[in-house]
Amino acid sequence: MTDWIHRALPHHEETNVVFFRGMTLDALTRGLLAQHRMPLAYGKGTDWGLLMHDMLSWEENDYDVVGYGPLSAGGGELVVFVTEPCSVKGHRPSFEYHRDGHLITAFSFEALSQPWGEQPDLLSPALMAARLTGPAADLDSTGNTLRTAQAITDFFALPDLAYDEVVAPGGTGGHGTSASSGSSVSSS
C-alpha cells in the first residue's frame, strides 16, 4: 500500500518518509536533529527501518533541503520520499536513494525519465516494467504517483505502511502509523 505518498501522516503536512538500513535509528535521528528536522514517527522492520520527519527545519526561514548523503556514510542506505516538496505549488513527490554517503539515484515524480546521481538509471527497469517510462509508458492514468511509489517500494522490497494499525510511543495507540511485513511504527 503506497497511498501514504499523498500524506505520510494523516495529522501532519510536509513529511519526508525515510526507509533506512545498515545504520541505527539513533544515528539517523541524531543526524536529522543536527539538521533541525523533527522526527515524527519511527519503526524497525525485518530488513528496513522507517523514520518520518518534518520536511522543513524548525528554524524560522530555514528552507534548505536535508543533507541525507552524510547520514548514510559508513555503510548505510536511505530510500527517501519527499512527499510534498511544495504543497502550495502542487509539485509531485520526489525520490532519493543514498548509499554509503553517496547519492546513487534521484528523480522528481514529475520527470521520471530525467534521474540524476552516480547511477541515475538504477530504477529504469522497474519504472519501465510499471509502464511509467519507455515506449510502453501509460502516463494518462491519474494514479501515476501511486504507481511510481509502488515501483520504488517493490524494487527495494520496502515494507508496506498500513494506517489501520495505529501505535503511539508507549503502545497507547491513537496517533501514529504502523508498517506491515514485520515492521511497526510509532509516532510522536
mmCIF file of N, CA and C in Angstrom, residues 8 16 18 39 42 68 71 77 94 158 183:
data_model
loop_
_atom_site.group_PDB
_atom_site.id
_atom_site.type_symbol
_atom_site.label_atom_id
_atom_site.label_comp_id
_atom_site.label_asym_id
_atom_site.label_seq_id
_atom_site.Cartn_x
_atom_site.Cartn_y
_atom_site.Cartn_z
ATOM 1 N N ALA A 8 1.975 11.445 4.310
ATOM 2 C CA ALA A 8 2.613 10.379 5.082
ATOM 3 C C ALA A 8 1.959 10.169 6.444
ATOM 4 N N ASN A 16 8.679 14.002 5.274
ATOM 5 C CA ASN A 16 9.534 13.130 4.482
ATOM 6 C C ASN A 16 9.490 11.728 5.072
ATOM 7 N N VAL A 18 11.488 8.212 5.253
ATOM 8 C CA VAL A 18 12.843 7.698 5.061
ATOM 9 C C VAL A 18 12.890 6.241 5.525
ATOM 10 N N PRO A 39 11.936 14.375 14.053
ATOM 11 C CA PRO A 39 11.358 13.051 13.780
ATOM 12 C C PRO A 39 9.925 12.995 14.313
ATOM 13 N N TYR A 42 8.447 6.511 13.726
ATOM 14 C CA TYR A 42 9.596 5.648 13.512
ATOM 15 C C TYR A 42 9.196 4.190 13.653
ATOM 16 N N TYR A 68 21.016 14.264 3.179
ATOM 17 C CA TYR A 68 20.950 12.844 3.526
ATOM 18 C C TYR A 68 22.252 12.096 3.264
ATOM 19 N N LEU A 71 24.430 11.271 6.164
ATOM 20 C CA LEU A 71 23.722 10.420 7.123
ATOM 21 C C LEU A 71 23.869 8.935 6.787
ATOM 22 N N GLU A 77 22.091 2.819 4.085
ATOM 23 C CA GLU A 77 21.278 3.057 2.894
ATOM 24 C C GLU A 77 20.032 3.828 3.311
ATOM 25 N N SER A 94 9.181 13.622 -4.709
ATOM 26 C CA SER A 94 10.482 13.282 -5.279
ATOM 27 C C SER A 94 11.070 12.117 -4.483
ATOM 28 N N LEU A 158 10.651 -2.631 0.192
ATOM 29 C CA LEU A 158 10.324 -1.853 1.390
ATOM 30 C C LEU A 158 9.044 -2.398 2.016
ATOM 31 N N SER A 183 7.177 -4.980 10.389
ATOM 32 C CA SER A 183 7.644 -3.687 10.844
ATOM 33 C C SER A 183 6.561 -2.989 11.625
#
